[in-house]
Amino acid sequence: MRTTKLGDLGEVSRLSLGGGIGQIWGETPREEALATLHAAVEAGISLIDCAPMYNNAERFIGEAFEGRPPPGVKFTTKHQLGTPEPGAAAAALEASVDASLAAMRLGRIDLFFLHSNLHRDGFAYAFGESAKAQFSTALSTYAEEVVPAMEALKAKGKIRHWGITGIGVPEAVLDALALPMRPSVVQVIANLMDSPGALKRYAEPARPREIARAAKAAGLGVMGIRAAQAGALTAAVDRELSPNSPDRRDFERAAPFRALCGRWGVDPAYAAHRYALSLPDFDVVVLGVKSRSELSLCLQAEADGPYSETEMAEIDALGLRPPGS
């Protein structure tokens, strides 16, 4: 397993195990989820990416390691803050950290993310505007309340570092990266379609590669997420999706990619993860795997190293990315 420096967090594996073990992507027996977690660590994965929203993931971490995780393994978690009433952010963030520490049976979180989207004050979403306060944090709240609260949690020793989820409105994410007090790590969409899928609620282009470049230029760590775009870049989606689901539309649009994988004789999920691992500006790729067989495919993609420029160009030539991205 190759390693890399992830911002202030230091040396970690190039792959991170994500929330798939929490039984959020299709059906997974508890025993298989725990076995996948152990197999990932045994294979050299040293960063576990978690969140309360990932169903049973935090509880399974607590069960798997019983408060004694293997040396060198680091853990992240998150909080979906939204835009609370003025003055309420700090208490909400600390309560979330405390609950996560209890569930995972840890004494400290290595990396704590604001899980909300970011938006500029006064911004109106194209989809879900009425629920904006639940899923998105206003930039003024972020700057005036979230950043000081994160620094306070560091001072208390409850977290080592903090980050943001960079899937919000691109202008707001870039604004946050330009503030004097920056996160240590940003999570950014990293797939061959540059698609956030169902996570995208704004009309503007997503611009993930621009966000990753800006984060690296600022000296921050970048974690790539959604390498397989919620199953759209796999051989078959593992759950029921509405015909109108953005993830379903991405799956249908990715038919040329699956055809290319057929010609190359590789599994689409393998190719999607190897592509994500070949992108510049991304330090770590988070896996959404839920089983040891899915994990094995991704481990092989990492072991085989980056795609060549010719192979990357052949995938890009399929035209699955938005124009100009």
PDB file of C-alpha atoms in Angstrom:
ATOM      1  CA  MET A   1       0.000   0.000   0.000  1.00  0.00           C
ATOM      2  CA  ARG A   2       1.461   3.348  -1.042  1.00  0.00           C
ATOM      3  CA  THR A   3       1.348   6.193   1.438  1.00  0.00           C
ATOM      4  CA  THR A   4       1.119   9.953   1.078  1.00  0.00           C
ATOM      5  CA  LYS A   5       1.153  13.106   3.166  1.00  0.00           C
ATOM      6  CA  LEU A   6      -2.384  14.347   3.805  1.00  0.00           C
ATOM      7  CA  GLY A   7      -1.992  17.972   4.812  1.00  0.00           C
ATOM      8  CA  ASP A   8      -1.341  18.473   8.526  1.00  0.00           C
ATOM      9  CA  LEU A   9      -2.542  14.947   9.282  1.00  0.00           C
ATOM     10  CA  GLY A  10       0.732  13.514   8.048  1.00  0.00           C
ATOM     11  CA  GLU A  11       1.446  10.149   6.431  1.00  0.00           C
ATOM     12  CA  VAL A  12      -1.543   7.951   5.570  1.00  0.00           C
ATOM     13  CA  SER A  13      -2.403   5.258   3.052  1.00  0.00           C
ATOM     14  CA  ARG A  14      -3.485   6.318  -0.433  1.00  0.00           C
ATOM     15  CA  LEU A  15      -6.756   4.488   0.121  1.00  0.00           C
ATOM     16  CA  SER A  16      -9.194   5.270   2.915  1.00  0.00           C
ATOM     17  CA  LEU A  17     -12.055   3.018   3.955  1.00  0.00           C
ATOM     18  CA  GLY A  18     -15.329   4.937   3.927  1.00  0.00           C
ATOM     19  CA  GLY A  19     -18.926   4.613   5.031  1.00  0.00           C
ATOM     20  CA  GLY A  20     -19.880   1.596   2.918  1.00  0.00           C
ATOM     21  CA  ILE A  21     -19.198  -0.611   5.922  1.00  0.00           C
ATOM     22  CA  GLY A  22     -22.077   1.148   7.683  1.00  0.00           C
ATOM     23  CA  GLN A  23     -24.645  -0.630   5.488  1.00  0.00           C
ATOM     24  CA  ILE A  24     -25.512   2.447   3.400  1.00  0.00           C
ATOM     25  CA  TRP A  25     -24.929   0.979  -0.081  1.00  0.00           C
ATOM     26  CA  GLY A  26     -27.152  -2.057  -0.480  1.00  0.00           C
ATOM     27  CA  GLU A  27     -27.442  -4.949   1.947  1.00  0.00           C
ATOM     28  CA  THR A  28     -24.390  -5.990   3.945  1.00  0.00           C
ATOM     29  CA  PRO A  29     -24.420  -8.453   6.861  1.00  0.00           C
ATOM     30  CA  ARG A  30     -22.889  -7.050  10.031  1.00  0.00           C
ATOM     31  CA  GLU A  31     -20.290  -9.841  10.051  1.00  0.00           C
ATOM     32  CA  GLU A  32     -19.159  -8.933   6.520  1.00  0.00           C
ATOM     33  CA  ALA A  33     -18.922  -5.247   7.390  1.00  0.00           C
ATOM     34  CA  LEU A  34     -16.694  -6.016  10.380  1.00  0.00           C
ATOM     35  CA  ALA A  35     -14.596  -8.453   8.355  1.00  0.00           C
ATOM     36  CA  THR A  36     -14.137  -5.815   5.637  1.00  0.00           C
ATOM     37  CA  LEU A  37     -12.982  -3.290   8.218  1.00  0.00           C
ATOM     38  CA  HIS A  38     -10.392  -5.693   9.598  1.00  0.00           C
ATOM     39  CA  ALA A  39      -9.278  -6.726   6.097  1.00  0.00           C
ATOM     40  CA  ALA A  40      -8.760  -3.098   5.099  1.00  0.00           C
ATOM     41  CA  VAL A  41      -6.472  -2.425   8.064  1.00  0.00           C
ATOM     42  CA  GLU A  42      -4.580  -5.665   7.489  1.00  0.00           C
ATOM     43  CA  ALA A  43      -4.034  -4.595   3.853  1.00  0.00           C
ATOM     44  CA  GLY A  44      -2.382  -1.366   4.989  1.00  0.00           C
ATOM     45  CA  ILE A  45      -5.264   1.110   4.947  1.00  0.00           C
ATOM     46  CA  SER A  46      -4.472   3.521   7.769  1.00  0.00           C
ATOM     47  CA  LEU A  47      -7.305   6.052   7.435  1.00  0.00           C
ATOM     48  CA  ILE A  48     -10.944   5.240   8.207  1.00  0.00           C
ATOM     49  CA  ASP A  49     -13.399   7.886   7.000  1.00  0.00           C
ATOM     50  CA  CYS A  50     -16.627   7.916   8.970  1.00  0.00           C
ATOM     51  CA  ALA A  51     -19.698  10.013   9.807  1.00  0.00           C
ATOM     52  CA  PRO A  52     -22.876   9.692  11.894  1.00  0.00           C
ATOM     53  CA  MET A  53     -24.841   9.762   8.632  1.00  0.00           C
ATOM     54  CA  TYR A  54     -23.140   6.522   7.537  1.00  0.00           C
ATOM     55  CA  ASN A  55     -25.701   4.447   9.396  1.00  0.00           C
ATOM     56  CA  ASN A  56     -23.845   1.872  11.538  1.00  0.00           C
ATOM     57  CA  ALA A  57     -20.266   2.761  10.541  1.00  0.00           C
ATOM     58  CA  GLU A  58     -19.240   4.459  13.788  1.00  0.00           C
ATOM     59  CA  ARG A  59     -20.749   1.697  15.917  1.00  0.00           C
ATOM     60  CA  PHE A  60     -19.012  -0.987  13.848  1.00  0.00           C
ATOM     61  CA  ILE A  61     -15.660   0.746  14.360  1.00  0.00           C
ATOM     62  CA  GLY A  62     -16.267   0.639  18.102  1.00  0.00           C
ATOM     63  CA  GLU A  63     -17.179  -3.039  17.935  1.00  0.00           C
ATOM     64  CA  ALA A  64     -14.278  -3.996  15.675  1.00  0.00           C
ATOM     65  CA  PHE A  65     -11.497  -2.437  17.732  1.00  0.00           C
ATOM     66  CA  GLU A  66     -13.102  -2.276  21.194  1.00  0.00           C
ATOM     67  CA  GLY A  67     -11.400   1.019  21.967  1.00  0.00           C
ATOM     68  CA  ARG A  68      -7.939  -0.271  21.013  1.00  0.00           C
ATOM     69  CA  PRO A  69      -7.405   0.480  17.310  1.00  0.00           C
ATOM     70  CA  PRO A  70      -4.207  -0.747  15.662  1.00  0.00           C
ATOM     71  CA  PRO A  71      -1.224   1.619  15.997  1.00  0.00           C
ATOM     72  CA  GLY A  72      -1.007   4.167  13.199  1.00  0.00           C
ATOM     73  CA  VAL A  73      -4.648   3.917  12.115  1.00  0.00           C
ATOM     74  CA  LYS A  74      -6.362   7.313  11.983  1.00  0.00           C
ATOM     75  CA  PHE A  75     -10.071   8.115  12.069  1.00  0.00           C
ATOM     76  CA  THR A  76     -12.222  10.876  10.671  1.00  0.00           C
ATOM     77  CA  THR A  77     -15.815  11.777  11.358  1.00  0.00           C
ATOM     78  CA  LYS A  78     -18.144  14.601  10.388  1.00  0.00           C
ATOM     79  CA  HIS A  79     -21.116  16.713  11.398  1.00  0.00           C
ATOM     80  CA  GLN A  80     -23.950  17.885   9.161  1.00  0.00           C
ATOM     81  CA  LEU A  81     -24.335  21.266  10.833  1.00  0.00           C
ATOM     82  CA  GLY A  82     -26.473  23.145   8.323  1.00  0.00           C
ATOM     83  CA  THR A  83     -27.069  26.782   9.287  1.00  0.00           C
ATOM     84  CA  PRO A  84     -28.131  26.825  12.941  1.00  0.00           C
ATOM     85  CA  GLU A  85     -29.380  29.768  14.945  1.00  0.00           C
ATOM     86  CA  PRO A  86     -26.659  32.355  15.675  1.00  0.00           C
ATOM     87  CA  GLY A  87     -24.381  31.220  18.473  1.00  0.00           C
ATOM     88  CA  ALA A  88     -25.407  27.556  18.292  1.00  0.00           C
ATOM     89  CA  ALA A  89     -22.725  26.099  16.025  1.00  0.00           C
ATOM     90  CA  ALA A  90     -20.049  25.436  18.640  1.00  0.00           C
ATOM     91  CA  ALA A  91     -22.311  23.440  20.945  1.00  0.00           C
ATOM     92  CA  ALA A  92     -23.693  21.400  18.047  1.00  0.00           C
ATOM     93  CA  LEU A  93     -20.231  20.547  16.738  1.00  0.00           C
ATOM     94  CA  GLU A  94     -18.933  19.559  20.176  1.00  0.00           C
ATOM     95  CA  ALA A  95     -21.988  17.415  20.923  1.00  0.00           C
ATOM     96  CA  SER A  96     -21.477  15.613  17.621  1.00  0.00           C
ATOM     97  CA  VAL A  97     -17.802  14.970  18.382  1.00  0.00           C
ATOM     98  CA  ASP A  98     -18.677  13.611  21.824  1.00  0.00           C
ATOM     99  CA  ALA A  99     -21.293  11.256  20.359  1.00  0.00           C
ATOM    100  CA  SER A 100     -18.888  10.019  17.694  1.00  0.00           C
ATOM    101  CA  LEU A 101     -16.110   9.434  20.235  1.00  0.00           C
ATOM    102  CA  ALA A 102     -18.489   7.370  22.337  1.00  0.00           C
ATOM    103  CA  ALA A 103     -19.739   5.339  19.362  1.00  0.00           C
ATOM    104  CA  MET A 104     -16.255   4.633  17.989  1.00  0.00           C
ATOM    105  CA  ARG A 105     -14.780   4.173  21.508  1.00  0.00           C
ATOM    106  CA  LEU A 106     -11.954   6.602  20.783  1.00  0.00           C
ATOM    107  CA  GLY A 107     -10.269   9.233  22.907  1.00  0.00           C
ATOM    108  CA  ARG A 108      -9.756  11.687  20.068  1.00  0.00           C
ATOM    109  CA  ILE A 109     -10.790  12.238  16.445  1.00  0.00           C
ATOM    110  CA  ASP A 110      -7.865  12.666  14.066  1.00  0.00           C
ATOM    111  CA  LEU A 111      -9.813  14.689  11.505  1.00  0.00           C
ATOM    112  CA  PHE A 112     -13.246  16.252  12.000  1.00  0.00           C
ATOM    113  CA  PHE A 113     -15.133  17.508   8.949  1.00  0.00           C
ATOM    114  CA  LEU A 114     -17.906  19.995   8.508  1.00  0.00           C
ATOM    115  CA  HIS A 115     -20.208  17.690   6.540  1.00  0.00           C
ATOM    116  CA  SER A 116     -22.517  20.448   5.317  1.00  0.00           C
ATOM    117  CA  ASN A 117     -22.378  22.060   1.889  1.00  0.00           C
ATOM    118  CA  LEU A 118     -21.129  25.653   1.904  1.00  0.00           C
ATOM    119  CA  HIS A 119     -22.998  28.528   0.246  1.00  0.00           C
ATOM    120  CA  ARG A 120     -22.483  32.252   0.029  1.00  0.00           C
ATOM    121  CA  ASP A 121     -24.908  34.328   2.061  1.00  0.00           C
ATOM    122  CA  GLY A 122     -28.061  34.993   0.044  1.00  0.00           C
ATOM    123  CA  PHE A 123     -27.469  32.080  -2.345  1.00  0.00           C
ATOM    124  CA  ALA A 124     -30.547  30.159  -3.551  1.00  0.00           C
ATOM    125  CA  TYR A 125     -30.249  26.465  -4.458  1.00  0.00           C
ATOM    126  CA  ALA A 126     -31.807  25.148  -7.650  1.00  0.00           C
ATOM    127  CA  PHE A 127     -32.971  22.031  -5.781  1.00  0.00           C
ATOM    128  CA  GLY A 128     -33.939  21.749  -2.121  1.00  0.00           C
ATOM    129  CA  GLU A 129     -33.859  25.461  -1.328  1.00  0.00           C
ATOM    130  CA  SER A 130     -36.553  25.033   1.347  1.00  0.00           C
ATOM    131  CA  ALA A 131     -34.254  22.630   3.258  1.00  0.00           C
ATOM    132  CA  LYS A 132     -31.096  24.715   2.836  1.00  0.00           C
ATOM    133  CA  ALA A 133     -30.675  25.330   6.568  1.00  0.00           C
ATOM    134  CA  GLN A 134     -30.536  21.554   7.141  1.00  0.00           C
ATOM    135  CA  PHE A 135     -27.889  20.581   4.579  1.00  0.00           C
ATOM    136  CA  SER A 136     -25.853  23.734   3.913  1.00  0.00           C
ATOM    137  CA  THR A 137     -23.881  26.209   5.981  1.00  0.00           C
ATOM    138  CA  ALA A 138     -23.775  29.909   5.126  1.00  0.00           C
ATOM    139  CA  LEU A 139     -20.266  31.207   4.550  1.00  0.00           C
ATOM    140  CA  SER A 140     -20.673  33.858   7.264  1.00  0.00           C
ATOM    141  CA  THR A 141     -21.618  31.158   9.797  1.00  0.00           C
ATOM    142  CA  TYR A 142     -18.637  29.114   8.677  1.00  0.00           C
ATOM    143  CA  ALA A 143     -16.173  31.983   9.067  1.00  0.00           C
ATOM    144  CA  GLU A 144     -17.590  33.473  12.263  1.00  0.00           C
ATOM    145  CA  GLU A 145     -18.660  30.350  14.166  1.00  0.00           C
ATOM    146  CA  VAL A 146     -17.486  27.076  12.613  1.00  0.00           C
ATOM    147  CA  VAL A 147     -13.808  27.949  12.255  1.00  0.00           C
ATOM    148  CA  PRO A 148     -13.449  29.212  15.864  1.00  0.00           C
ATOM    149  CA  ALA A 149     -15.399  26.187  17.127  1.00  0.00           C
ATOM    150  CA  MET A 150     -13.114  23.797  15.262  1.00  0.00           C
ATOM    151  CA  GLU A 151     -10.048  25.503  16.695  1.00  0.00           C
ATOM    152  CA  ALA A 152     -11.575  25.283  20.177  1.00  0.00           C
ATOM    153  CA  LEU A 153     -12.116  21.539  19.760  1.00  0.00           C
ATOM    154  CA  LYS A 154      -8.446  21.213  18.830  1.00  0.00           C
ATOM    155  CA  ALA A 155      -7.456  23.167  21.941  1.00  0.00           C
ATOM    156  CA  LYS A 156      -9.580  20.832  24.091  1.00  0.00           C
ATOM    157  CA  GLY A 157      -7.834  17.802  22.603  1.00  0.00           C
ATOM    158  CA  LYS A 158     -11.034  16.283  21.200  1.00  0.00           C
ATOM    159  CA  ILE A 159      -9.829  16.542  17.595  1.00  0.00           C
ATOM    160  CA  ARG A 160      -6.361  16.798  16.063  1.00  0.00           C
ATOM    161  CA  HIS A 161      -7.320  18.578  12.837  1.00  0.00           C
ATOM    162  CA  TRP A 162     -10.426  19.676  10.969  1.00  0.00           C
ATOM    163  CA  GLY A 163     -11.616  19.830   7.394  1.00  0.00           C
ATOM    164  CA  ILE A 164     -14.494  20.691   5.106  1.00  0.00           C
ATOM    165  CA  THR A 165     -16.509  18.705   2.615  1.00  0.00           C
ATOM    166  CA  GLY A 166     -15.877  20.488  -0.670  1.00  0.00           C
ATOM    167  CA  ILE A 167     -19.020  19.446  -2.527  1.00  0.00           C
ATOM    168  CA  GLY A 168     -20.913  22.669  -1.805  1.00  0.00           C
ATOM    169  CA  VAL A 169     -21.379  25.588  -4.168  1.00  0.00           C
ATOM    170  CA  PRO A 170     -17.950  25.929  -5.835  1.00  0.00           C
ATOM    171  CA  GLU A 171     -17.626  29.694  -5.316  1.00  0.00           C
ATOM    172  CA  ALA A 172     -18.301  29.286  -1.587  1.00  0.00           C
ATOM    173  CA  VAL A 173     -15.825  26.414  -1.233  1.00  0.00           C
ATOM    174  CA  LEU A 174     -13.143  28.443  -3.017  1.00  0.00           C
ATOM    175  CA  ASP A 175     -13.948  31.423  -0.778  1.00  0.00           C
ATOM    176  CA  ALA A 176     -13.451  29.222   2.282  1.00  0.00           C
ATOM    177  CA  LEU A 177     -10.066  28.070   0.986  1.00  0.00           C
ATOM    178  CA  ALA A 178      -8.993  31.697   0.617  1.00  0.00           C
ATOM    179  CA  LEU A 179      -9.776  32.681   4.223  1.00  0.00           C
ATOM    180  CA  PRO A 180      -6.846  33.306   6.598  1.00  0.00           C
ATOM    181  CA  MET A 181      -7.800  30.314   8.795  1.00  0.00           C
ATOM    182  CA  ARG A 182      -8.041  27.280   6.529  1.00  0.00           C
ATOM    183  CA  PRO A 183      -9.000  23.632   7.081  1.00  0.00           C
ATOM    184  CA  SER A 184      -6.271  21.004   7.050  1.00  0.00           C
ATOM    185  CA  VAL A 185      -8.060  18.761   4.542  1.00  0.00           C
ATOM    186  CA  VAL A 186     -10.810  19.091   1.938  1.00  0.00           C
ATOM    187  CA  GLN A 187     -12.923  16.274   0.524  1.00  0.00           C
ATOM    188  CA  VAL A 188     -13.559  16.685  -3.205  1.00  0.00           C
ATOM    189  CA  ILE A 189     -15.388  14.697  -5.896  1.00  0.00           C
ATOM    190  CA  ALA A 190     -12.865  12.500  -7.740  1.00  0.00           C
ATOM    191  CA  ASN A 191     -14.418  10.540 -10.587  1.00  0.00           C
ATOM    192  CA  LEU A 192     -14.017  10.357 -14.337  1.00  0.00           C
ATOM    193  CA  MET A 193     -17.360  12.132 -14.856  1.00  0.00           C
ATOM    194  CA  ASP A 194     -16.579  14.989 -12.440  1.00  0.00           C
ATOM    195  CA  SER A 195     -20.074  14.260 -11.135  1.00  0.00           C
ATOM    196  CA  PRO A 196     -21.406  14.687  -7.592  1.00  0.00           C
ATOM    197  CA  GLY A 197     -24.589  12.934  -8.734  1.00  0.00           C
ATOM    198  CA  ALA A 198     -27.451  13.253  -6.277  1.00  0.00           C
ATOM    199  CA  LEU A 199     -25.275  15.373  -3.953  1.00  0.00           C
ATOM    200  CA  LYS A 200     -25.440  18.343  -6.345  1.00  0.00           C
ATOM    201  CA  ARG A 201     -28.248  20.777  -5.522  1.00  0.00           C
ATOM    202  CA  TYR A 202     -26.980  23.867  -7.346  1.00  0.00           C
ATOM    203  CA  ALA A 203     -27.215  24.641 -11.083  1.00  0.00           C
ATOM    204  CA  GLU A 204     -23.600  25.727 -11.619  1.00  0.00           C
ATOM    205  CA  PRO A 205     -20.851  23.338 -12.849  1.00  0.00           C
ATOM    206  CA  ALA A 206     -19.292  21.359  -9.989  1.00  0.00           C
ATOM    207  CA  ARG A 207     -15.618  22.267 -10.741  1.00  0.00           C
ATOM    208  CA  PRO A 208     -14.053  19.555  -8.518  1.00  0.00           C
ATOM    209  CA  ARG A 209     -10.652  19.597 -10.210  1.00  0.00           C
ATOM    210  CA  GLU A 210     -10.392  23.364  -9.795  1.00  0.00           C
ATOM    211  CA  ILE A 211     -11.239  23.001  -6.097  1.00  0.00           C
ATOM    212  CA  ALA A 212      -8.618  20.263  -5.680  1.00  0.00           C
ATOM    213  CA  ARG A 213      -5.982  22.438  -7.398  1.00  0.00           C
ATOM    214  CA  ALA A 214      -6.828  25.404  -5.177  1.00  0.00           C
ATOM    215  CA  ALA A 215      -6.613  23.259  -2.045  1.00  0.00           C
ATOM    216  CA  LYS A 216      -3.216  21.860  -3.010  1.00  0.00           C
ATOM    217  CA  ALA A 217      -1.957  25.345  -3.896  1.00  0.00           C
ATOM    218  CA  ALA A 218      -2.929  26.416  -0.366  1.00  0.00           C
ATOM    219  CA  GLY A 219      -0.944  23.511   1.098  1.00  0.00           C
ATOM    220  CA  LEU A 220      -3.999  21.509   2.162  1.00  0.00           C
ATOM    221  CA  GLY A 221      -4.649  17.794   1.965  1.00  0.00           C
ATOM    222  CA  VAL A 222      -7.218  16.524  -0.552  1.00  0.00           C
ATOM    223  CA  MET A 223      -9.333  13.399  -0.128  1.00  0.00           C
ATOM    224  CA  GLY A 224     -11.112  12.199  -3.265  1.00  0.00           C
ATOM    225  CA  ILE A 225     -14.633  10.881  -2.790  1.00  0.00           C
ATOM    226  CA  ARG A 226     -17.204   9.170  -5.024  1.00  0.00           C
ATOM    227  CA  ALA A 227     -14.627   7.480  -7.261  1.00  0.00           C
ATOM    228  CA  ALA A 228     -17.349   5.144  -8.525  1.00  0.00           C
ATOM    229  CA  GLN A 229     -20.010   7.901  -8.386  1.00  0.00           C
ATOM    230  CA  ALA A 230     -22.391   6.077  -6.070  1.00  0.00           C
ATOM    231  CA  GLY A 231     -22.355   2.995  -8.307  1.00  0.00           C
ATOM    232  CA  ALA A 232     -22.793   4.815 -11.619  1.00  0.00           C
ATOM    233  CA  LEU A 233     -19.297   3.696 -12.656  1.00  0.00           C
ATOM    234  CA  THR A 234     -19.729   0.046 -11.700  1.00  0.00           C
ATOM    235  CA  ALA A 235     -21.072  -2.930 -13.631  1.00  0.00           C
ATOM    236  CA  ALA A 236     -24.451  -2.703 -11.880  1.00  0.00           C
ATOM    237  CA  VAL A 237     -26.029  -0.431  -9.274  1.00  0.00           C
ATOM    238  CA  ASP A 238     -26.491  -2.293  -5.986  1.00  0.00           C
ATOM    239  CA  ARG A 239     -29.762  -0.644  -4.896  1.00  0.00           C
ATOM    240  CA  GLU A 240     -33.066   0.583  -6.261  1.00  0.00           C
ATOM    241  CA  LEU A 241     -32.886   4.009  -7.896  1.00  0.00           C
ATOM    242  CA  SER A 242     -35.644   6.164  -9.285  1.00  0.00           C
ATOM    243  CA  PRO A 243     -35.468   6.614 -13.081  1.00  0.00           C
ATOM    244  CA  ASN A 244     -35.123  10.336 -12.352  1.00  0.00           C
ATOM    245  CA  SER A 245     -32.249   9.891  -9.907  1.00  0.00           C
ATOM    246  CA  PRO A 246     -29.078  11.757 -10.948  1.00  0.00           C
ATOM    247  CA  ASP A 247     -27.130   8.626 -10.023  1.00  0.00           C
ATOM    248  CA  ARG A 248     -29.339   6.515 -12.311  1.00  0.00           C
ATOM    249  CA  ARG A 249     -28.867   9.011 -15.144  1.00  0.00           C
ATOM    250  CA  ASP A 250     -25.099   8.914 -14.592  1.00  0.00           C
ATOM    251  CA  PHE A 251     -25.163   5.108 -14.730  1.00  0.00           C
ATOM    252  CA  GLU A 252     -26.954   5.195 -18.073  1.00  0.00           C
ATOM    253  CA  ARG A 253     -24.650   7.912 -19.392  1.00  0.00           C
ATOM    254  CA  ALA A 254     -21.606   5.826 -18.392  1.00  0.00           C
ATOM    255  CA  ALA A 255     -22.458   2.987 -20.819  1.00  0.00           C
ATOM    256  CA  PRO A 256     -19.465   3.889 -23.064  1.00  0.00           C
ATOM    257  CA  PHE A 257     -17.168   3.549 -20.063  1.00  0.00           C
ATOM    258  CA  ARG A 258     -18.466   0.063 -19.320  1.00  0.00           C
ATOM    259  CA  ALA A 259     -17.977  -0.815 -22.985  1.00  0.00           C
ATOM    260  CA  LEU A 260     -14.369   0.405 -22.818  1.00  0.00           C
ATOM    261  CA  CYS A 261     -13.795  -1.674 -19.683  1.00  0.00           C
ATOM    262  CA  GLY A 262     -15.158  -4.660 -21.578  1.00  0.00           C
ATOM    263  CA  ARG A 263     -12.586  -4.101 -24.328  1.00  0.00           C
ATOM    264  CA  TRP A 264      -9.840  -3.714 -21.724  1.00  0.00           C
ATOM    265  CA  GLY A 265     -11.036  -6.807 -19.877  1.00  0.00           C
ATOM    266  CA  VAL A 266     -11.370  -5.073 -16.481  1.00  0.00           C
ATOM    267  CA  ASP A 267     -14.148  -4.507 -13.996  1.00  0.00           C
ATOM    268  CA  PRO A 268     -15.586  -0.952 -14.249  1.00  0.00           C
ATOM    269  CA  ALA A 269     -15.181  -0.403 -10.496  1.00  0.00           C
ATOM    270  CA  TYR A 270     -11.497  -1.310 -10.770  1.00  0.00           C
ATOM    271  CA  ALA A 271     -11.011   1.126 -13.659  1.00  0.00           C
ATOM    272  CA  ALA A 272     -12.963   3.903 -11.917  1.00  0.00           C
ATOM    273  CA  HIS A 273     -10.834   3.667  -8.777  1.00  0.00           C
ATOM    274  CA  ARG A 274      -7.570   3.385 -10.714  1.00  0.00           C
ATOM    275  CA  TYR A 275      -8.576   6.513 -12.661  1.00  0.00           C
ATOM    276  CA  ALA A 276      -9.282   8.413  -9.425  1.00  0.00           C
ATOM    277  CA  LEU A 277      -5.921   7.302  -8.012  1.00  0.00           C
ATOM    278  CA  SER A 278      -4.235   8.631 -11.170  1.00  0.00           C
ATOM    279  CA  LEU A 279      -5.641  12.166 -10.870  1.00  0.00           C
ATOM    280  CA  PRO A 280      -3.266  14.980  -9.881  1.00  0.00           C
ATOM    281  CA  ASP A 281      -3.943  16.998  -6.714  1.00  0.00           C
ATOM    282  CA  PHE A 282      -5.721  14.157  -4.885  1.00  0.00           C
ATOM    283  CA  ASP A 283      -3.767  12.622  -2.009  1.00  0.00           C
ATOM    284  CA  VAL A 284      -6.201   9.932  -0.860  1.00  0.00           C
ATOM    285  CA  VAL A 285      -9.176   8.167  -2.449  1.00  0.00           C
ATOM    286  CA  VAL A 286     -12.010   7.134  -0.142  1.00  0.00           C
ATOM    287  CA  LEU A 287     -13.580   3.742  -0.829  1.00  0.00           C
ATOM    288  CA  GLY A 288     -17.315   3.207  -0.564  1.00  0.00           C
ATOM    289  CA  VAL A 289     -16.888  -0.573  -0.480  1.00  0.00           C
ATOM    290  CA  LYS A 290     -19.113  -2.724   1.708  1.00  0.00           C
ATOM    291  CA  SER A 291     -17.523  -6.173   1.332  1.00  0.00           C
ATOM    292  CA  ARG A 292     -14.164  -7.898   1.130  1.00  0.00           C
ATOM    293  CA  SER A 293     -14.660  -8.714  -2.547  1.00  0.00           C
ATOM    294  CA  GLU A 294     -15.250  -5.050  -3.396  1.00  0.00           C
ATOM    295  CA  LEU A 295     -12.293  -4.065  -1.230  1.00  0.00           C
ATOM    296  CA  SER A 296     -10.036  -6.544  -3.016  1.00  0.00           C
ATOM    297  CA  LEU A 297     -10.826  -4.947  -6.380  1.00  0.00           C
ATOM    298  CA  CYS A 298      -9.827  -1.515  -5.098  1.00  0.00           C
ATOM    299  CA  LEU A 299      -6.669  -2.828  -3.458  1.00  0.00           C
ATOM    300  CA  GLN A 300      -5.655  -4.263  -6.821  1.00  0.00           C
ATOM    301  CA  ALA A 301      -6.330  -0.919  -8.517  1.00  0.00           C
ATOM    302  CA  GLU A 302      -4.001   0.796  -6.046  1.00  0.00           C
ATOM    303  CA  ALA A 303      -1.347  -1.905  -6.367  1.00  0.00           C
ATOM    304  CA  ASP A 304      -1.321  -1.604 -10.165  1.00  0.00           C
ATOM    305  CA  GLY A 305      -0.334   2.054  -9.973  1.00  0.00           C
ATOM    306  CA  PRO A 306      -1.489   5.060 -11.989  1.00  0.00           C
ATOM    307  CA  TYR A 307      -2.862   4.748 -15.475  1.00  0.00           C
ATOM    308  CA  SER A 308      -0.619   5.970 -18.272  1.00  0.00           C
ATOM    309  CA  GLU A 309      -1.330   9.281 -19.994  1.00  0.00           C
ATOM    310  CA  THR A 310      -2.585   7.307 -22.986  1.00  0.00           C
ATOM    311  CA  GLU A 311      -5.027   5.292 -20.869  1.00  0.00           C
ATOM    312  CA  MET A 312      -6.289   8.399 -19.066  1.00  0.00           C
ATOM    313  CA  ALA A 313      -6.759  10.145 -22.410  1.00  0.00           C
ATOM    314  CA  GLU A 314      -8.739   7.197 -23.767  1.00  0.00           C
ATOM    315  CA  ILE A 315     -11.130   7.383 -20.816  1.00  0.00           C
ATOM    316  CA  ASP A 316     -11.417  11.167 -21.095  1.00  0.00           C
ATOM    317  CA  ALA A 317     -12.096  10.848 -24.809  1.00  0.00           C
ATOM    318  CA  LEU A 318     -15.401   9.132 -23.963  1.00  0.00           C
ATOM    319  CA  GLY A 319     -16.721  12.649 -23.290  1.00  0.00           C
ATOM    320  CA  LEU A 320     -18.301  11.865 -19.926  1.00  0.00           C
ATOM    321  CA  ARG A 321     -16.999  14.992 -18.207  1.00  0.00           C
ATOM    322  CA  PRO A 322     -18.815  18.328 -18.552  1.00  0.00           C
ATOM    323  CA  PRO A 323     -17.327  20.620 -21.214  1.00  0.00           C
ATOM    324  CA  GLY A 324     -14.426  22.665 -19.898  1.00  0.00           C
ATOM    325  CA  SER A 325     -13.983  20.633 -16.685  1.00  0.00           C
TER     326      SER A 325
END
